[in-house]
Amino acid sequence: MTNELLFILWTLVAVSGVLVAFSLGGRAALYGVIGLYIVLANIFVTKQITLFGLAATGGNSLYGAIFLATDLISEYWGKREARRAVWFGWMCAFAYLVASQVFLMFRPSGDDFVDPAMHTLFELAPRIVIASLIAYLISQTHDVYAYHFWKVRTGGRHLWLRNNASTLVSQLIDSLLFSTIAFLGIFPVGVVIQIAVTTYLLKVVVAALDTPFLYLSRRFIPGDAPGEMNAG
């Protein structure tokens, strides 16, 4: 199976997971998905892959799906709850950063054989997670405000517009900030630029794939949602 096909399939799994969480557990489950996805994305981002002939990282699908979760919370529970969800995700990423560094401090036993691999994986964590914390907070805060700006501006119509108009700009902010902070000085400048561009383009693909799932959510509105979204 090619990387490109696997990326599309994995993205569909990621956004489907958000919709399943929404339908089965409502707001609380979406909080859980945001926390889970942001920790996994910060682990998977350390894997460098090639997609469509360009350098990319492994966390794009999960990270992009977080924006779907935030948009669902924005749509059904409002801007204030969406901001709380953003901070919850930020705290989960921060907890991962602290935990990963604490576990590196434990002295391995004589029978341990995974400690070198854990150092390889987690010693990069501080810079990557700090980059993620900064980029995530700024881009997600923009996404929440932009989503509601377009919702008010269009009178609650054109769901596809507010979903994509907010996400596409937010993902650009995120990709530029994250790639620069996380990888500048580790990889050549050309590779960093390539990662930023590719990361953004892949997140655009994720945004396009998640729009039908936002519409599909109308069929699975959980009991704790205060009301249906407006038509559009």
Short mmCIF file of C-alpha atoms in Angstrom, two decimals:
data_model
loop_
_atom_site.label_atom_id
_atom_site.label_comp_id
_atom_site.label_asym_id
_atom_site.label_seq_id
_atom_site.Cartn_x
_atom_site.Cartn_y
_atom_site.Cartn_z
CA MET A 1 0.00 0.00 0.00
CA THR A 2 1.39 3.40 -0.96
CA ASN A 3 1.93 6.20 1.56
CA GLU A 4 -0.62 8.34 -0.27
CA LEU A 5 -3.40 5.76 -0.09
CA LEU A 6 -2.57 4.98 3.53
CA PHE A 7 -2.72 8.70 4.35
CA ILE A 8 -6.21 9.04 2.84
CA LEU A 9 -7.48 5.94 4.65
CA TRP A 10 -5.92 6.99 7.96
CA THR A 11 -7.45 10.46 7.62
CA LEU A 12 -10.89 8.94 7.09
CA VAL A 13 -10.36 6.80 10.19
CA ALA A 14 -9.32 9.87 12.20
CA VAL A 15 -12.30 12.03 11.23
CA SER A 16 -14.66 9.07 11.59
CA GLY A 17 -13.39 8.66 15.14
CA VAL A 18 -14.37 12.24 15.87
CA LEU A 19 -17.88 11.68 14.52
CA VAL A 20 -18.30 8.43 16.48
CA ALA A 21 -17.19 10.17 19.68
CA PHE A 22 -19.63 13.02 18.98
CA SER A 23 -22.58 10.69 18.39
CA LEU A 24 -21.90 8.35 21.34
CA GLY A 25 -20.57 10.69 24.01
CA GLY A 26 -21.28 14.25 22.94
CA ARG A 27 -19.17 17.09 24.28
CA ALA A 28 -17.28 15.04 26.87
CA ALA A 29 -16.23 12.46 24.27
CA LEU A 30 -15.02 15.21 21.94
CA TYR A 31 -12.86 16.55 24.77
CA GLY A 32 -11.42 13.05 25.12
CA VAL A 33 -10.71 12.77 21.39
CA ILE A 34 -8.97 16.15 21.37
CA GLY A 35 -6.75 15.07 24.28
CA LEU A 36 -5.98 11.69 22.72
CA TYR A 37 -5.32 13.01 19.23
CA ILE A 38 -3.03 15.83 20.30
CA VAL A 39 -0.83 13.48 22.36
CA LEU A 40 -0.67 10.91 19.53
CA ALA A 41 -0.01 13.64 16.95
CA ASN A 42 2.94 14.89 19.01
CA ILE A 43 4.38 11.37 19.02
CA PHE A 44 3.70 10.58 15.36
CA VAL A 45 5.09 13.93 14.16
CA THR A 46 8.60 12.63 14.85
CA LYS A 47 8.24 10.16 11.96
CA GLN A 48 9.36 11.68 8.67
CA ILE A 49 7.60 10.34 5.59
CA THR A 50 7.26 11.16 1.90
CA LEU A 51 3.84 11.99 0.46
CA PHE A 52 3.30 12.92 -3.17
CA GLY A 53 7.06 13.28 -3.54
CA LEU A 54 7.44 15.80 -0.70
CA ALA A 55 8.76 15.59 2.87
CA ALA A 56 6.02 15.35 5.49
CA THR A 57 5.46 14.27 9.09
CA GLY A 58 3.26 11.54 10.50
CA GLY A 59 0.92 13.59 12.69
CA ASN A 60 -1.04 15.49 10.06
CA SER A 61 -4.22 13.40 9.93
CA LEU A 62 -4.80 13.31 13.68
CA TYR A 63 -3.86 16.94 14.16
CA GLY A 64 -6.15 18.04 11.34
CA ALA A 65 -9.01 15.99 12.79
CA ILE A 66 -8.75 18.00 16.02
CA PHE A 67 -10.09 20.99 14.08
CA LEU A 68 -13.20 18.96 13.20
CA ALA A 69 -13.72 18.21 16.90
CA THR A 70 -13.35 21.88 17.80
CA ASP A 71 -15.72 22.92 15.01
CA LEU A 72 -18.35 20.45 16.23
CA ILE A 73 -18.10 21.88 19.73
CA SER A 74 -18.32 25.40 18.29
CA GLU A 75 -21.37 24.52 16.23
CA TYR A 76 -23.38 22.75 18.90
CA TRP A 77 -22.13 24.18 22.20
CA GLY A 78 -20.84 27.61 21.25
CA LYS A 79 -17.64 29.66 21.23
CA ARG A 80 -17.07 29.64 24.99
CA GLU A 81 -17.13 25.84 25.18
CA ALA A 82 -14.87 25.60 22.13
CA ARG A 83 -12.30 27.83 23.84
CA ARG A 84 -12.42 25.55 26.87
CA ALA A 85 -11.82 22.55 24.60
CA VAL A 86 -8.78 24.29 23.09
CA TRP A 87 -7.30 24.83 26.55
CA PHE A 88 -8.08 21.23 27.51
CA GLY A 89 -6.11 20.00 24.49
CA TRP A 90 -3.27 22.36 25.37
CA MET A 91 -3.10 20.97 28.91
CA CYS A 92 -3.04 17.39 27.59
CA ALA A 93 -0.08 18.23 25.35
CA PHE A 94 1.68 19.92 28.25
CA ALA A 95 1.06 16.87 30.48
CA TYR A 96 2.57 14.65 27.78
CA LEU A 97 5.65 16.87 27.66
CA VAL A 98 6.17 16.68 31.42
CA ALA A 99 5.47 12.94 31.66
CA SER A 100 7.78 12.03 28.77
CA GLN A 101 10.69 13.93 30.31
CA VAL A 102 10.13 12.52 33.79
CA PHE A 103 10.22 8.95 32.48
CA LEU A 104 13.54 9.60 30.75
CA MET A 105 15.00 10.39 34.19
CA PHE A 106 14.35 6.85 35.51
CA ARG A 107 17.45 4.67 35.48
CA PRO A 108 16.75 1.52 33.43
CA SER A 109 17.29 -1.92 34.90
CA GLY A 110 19.85 -4.34 33.54
CA ASP A 111 17.12 -6.21 31.66
CA ASP A 112 15.72 -3.11 29.96
CA PHE A 113 16.06 -3.00 26.19
CA VAL A 114 13.71 -0.15 25.22
CA ASP A 115 15.42 2.75 27.01
CA PRO A 116 17.58 3.78 24.00
CA ALA A 117 14.48 3.84 21.79
CA MET A 118 12.58 5.92 24.36
CA HIS A 119 15.44 8.43 24.44
CA THR A 120 15.44 8.58 20.65
CA LEU A 121 11.70 9.25 20.64
CA PHE A 122 11.26 11.48 23.68
CA GLU A 123 14.45 13.54 23.70
CA LEU A 124 13.01 15.42 20.73
CA ALA A 125 9.73 15.87 22.61
CA PRO A 126 10.48 19.16 24.42
CA ARG A 127 11.14 21.18 21.28
CA ILE A 128 8.41 19.47 19.27
CA VAL A 129 5.78 19.74 22.00
CA ILE A 130 6.70 23.35 22.81
CA ALA A 131 6.33 24.15 19.11
CA SER A 132 3.03 22.30 19.11
CA LEU A 133 1.81 24.10 22.25
CA ILE A 134 2.51 27.51 20.74
CA ALA A 135 1.16 26.71 17.28
CA TYR A 136 -1.88 24.84 18.61
CA LEU A 137 -2.98 27.56 21.01
CA ILE A 138 -2.63 30.39 18.49
CA SER A 139 -4.15 28.54 15.52
CA GLN A 140 -7.01 26.96 17.47
CA THR A 141 -7.91 30.26 19.15
CA HIS A 142 -8.03 31.85 15.70
CA ASP A 143 -10.13 28.95 14.41
CA VAL A 144 -12.76 29.36 17.14
CA TYR A 145 -13.10 33.10 16.56
CA ALA A 146 -13.01 32.81 12.75
CA TYR A 147 -15.62 30.03 12.79
CA HIS A 148 -18.05 32.18 14.73
CA PHE A 149 -17.20 35.26 12.67
CA TRP A 150 -18.26 33.48 9.49
CA LYS A 151 -21.27 31.90 11.20
CA VAL A 152 -22.57 35.32 12.25
CA ARG A 153 -21.58 36.92 8.94
CA THR A 154 -23.55 34.35 6.92
CA GLY A 155 -26.53 34.23 9.28
CA GLY A 156 -25.82 30.62 10.20
CA ARG A 157 -25.91 29.47 6.57
CA HIS A 158 -23.18 27.91 4.43
CA LEU A 159 -21.69 25.44 6.89
CA TRP A 160 -19.02 24.48 4.36
CA LEU A 161 -17.84 28.09 4.22
CA ARG A 162 -17.35 28.65 7.93
CA ASN A 163 -15.75 25.24 8.35
CA ASN A 164 -13.21 25.71 5.59
CA ALA A 165 -12.66 29.49 5.80
CA SER A 166 -11.73 29.23 9.47
CA THR A 167 -9.74 26.01 9.20
CA LEU A 168 -7.68 26.87 6.12
CA VAL A 169 -6.29 30.07 7.62
CA SER A 170 -5.81 28.48 11.04
CA GLN A 171 -3.94 25.54 9.55
CA LEU A 172 -1.64 27.91 7.66
CA ILE A 173 -0.81 29.69 10.92
CA ASP A 174 -0.24 26.35 12.64
CA SER A 175 1.95 24.87 9.91
CA LEU A 176 4.24 27.90 9.66
CA LEU A 177 4.67 28.29 13.42
CA PHE A 178 5.13 24.59 14.16
CA SER A 179 7.57 23.78 11.36
CA THR A 180 9.75 26.80 12.12
CA ILE A 181 9.92 26.29 15.88
CA ALA A 182 10.18 22.49 15.80
CA PHE A 183 12.59 21.84 12.95
CA LEU A 184 14.63 24.96 12.11
CA GLY A 185 18.23 24.09 12.96
CA ILE A 186 17.51 20.35 13.02
CA PHE A 187 16.85 20.00 9.28
CA PRO A 188 18.16 22.18 6.43
CA VAL A 189 16.08 25.29 5.72
CA GLY A 190 14.86 23.84 2.44
CA VAL A 191 13.56 20.74 4.19
CA VAL A 192 11.84 22.87 6.86
CA ILE A 193 10.11 24.92 4.15
CA GLN A 194 9.10 21.73 2.38
CA ILE A 195 7.71 20.27 5.60
CA ALA A 196 5.73 23.48 6.27
CA VAL A 197 4.27 23.57 2.76
CA THR A 198 3.52 19.86 2.66
CA THR A 199 2.05 19.89 6.16
CA TYR A 200 -0.28 22.70 5.20
CA LEU A 201 -1.36 21.06 1.95
CA LEU A 202 -2.06 17.79 3.75
CA LYS A 203 -4.13 19.62 6.35
CA VAL A 204 -6.09 21.21 3.51
CA VAL A 205 -6.86 17.68 2.31
CA VAL A 206 -7.96 16.73 5.84
CA ALA A 207 -10.19 19.84 6.00
CA ALA A 208 -11.81 18.92 2.69
CA LEU A 209 -12.37 15.34 3.83
CA ASP A 210 -13.87 16.36 7.18
CA THR A 211 -16.52 18.75 5.75
CA PRO A 212 -18.97 15.95 4.81
CA PHE A 213 -18.57 14.56 8.34
CA LEU A 214 -19.66 17.91 9.77
CA TYR A 215 -22.83 17.74 7.68
CA LEU A 216 -23.27 14.09 8.62
CA SER A 217 -23.21 15.03 12.30
CA ARG A 218 -26.80 16.28 11.92
CA ARG A 219 -27.90 12.67 11.85
CA PHE A 220 -26.10 11.82 15.10
CA ILE A 221 -26.83 14.74 17.42
CA PRO A 222 -26.14 13.62 21.02
CA GLY A 223 -28.55 14.22 23.86
CA ASP A 224 -26.40 16.84 25.57
CA ALA A 225 -26.32 19.12 22.51
CA PRO A 226 -28.47 22.23 23.14
CA GLY A 227 -29.86 22.28 19.62
CA GLU A 228 -29.43 21.53 15.96
CA MET A 229 -27.11 23.58 13.80
CA ASN A 230 -28.54 25.97 11.29
CA ALA A 231 -29.02 24.85 7.72
CA GLY A 232 -26.30 25.73 5.27
#
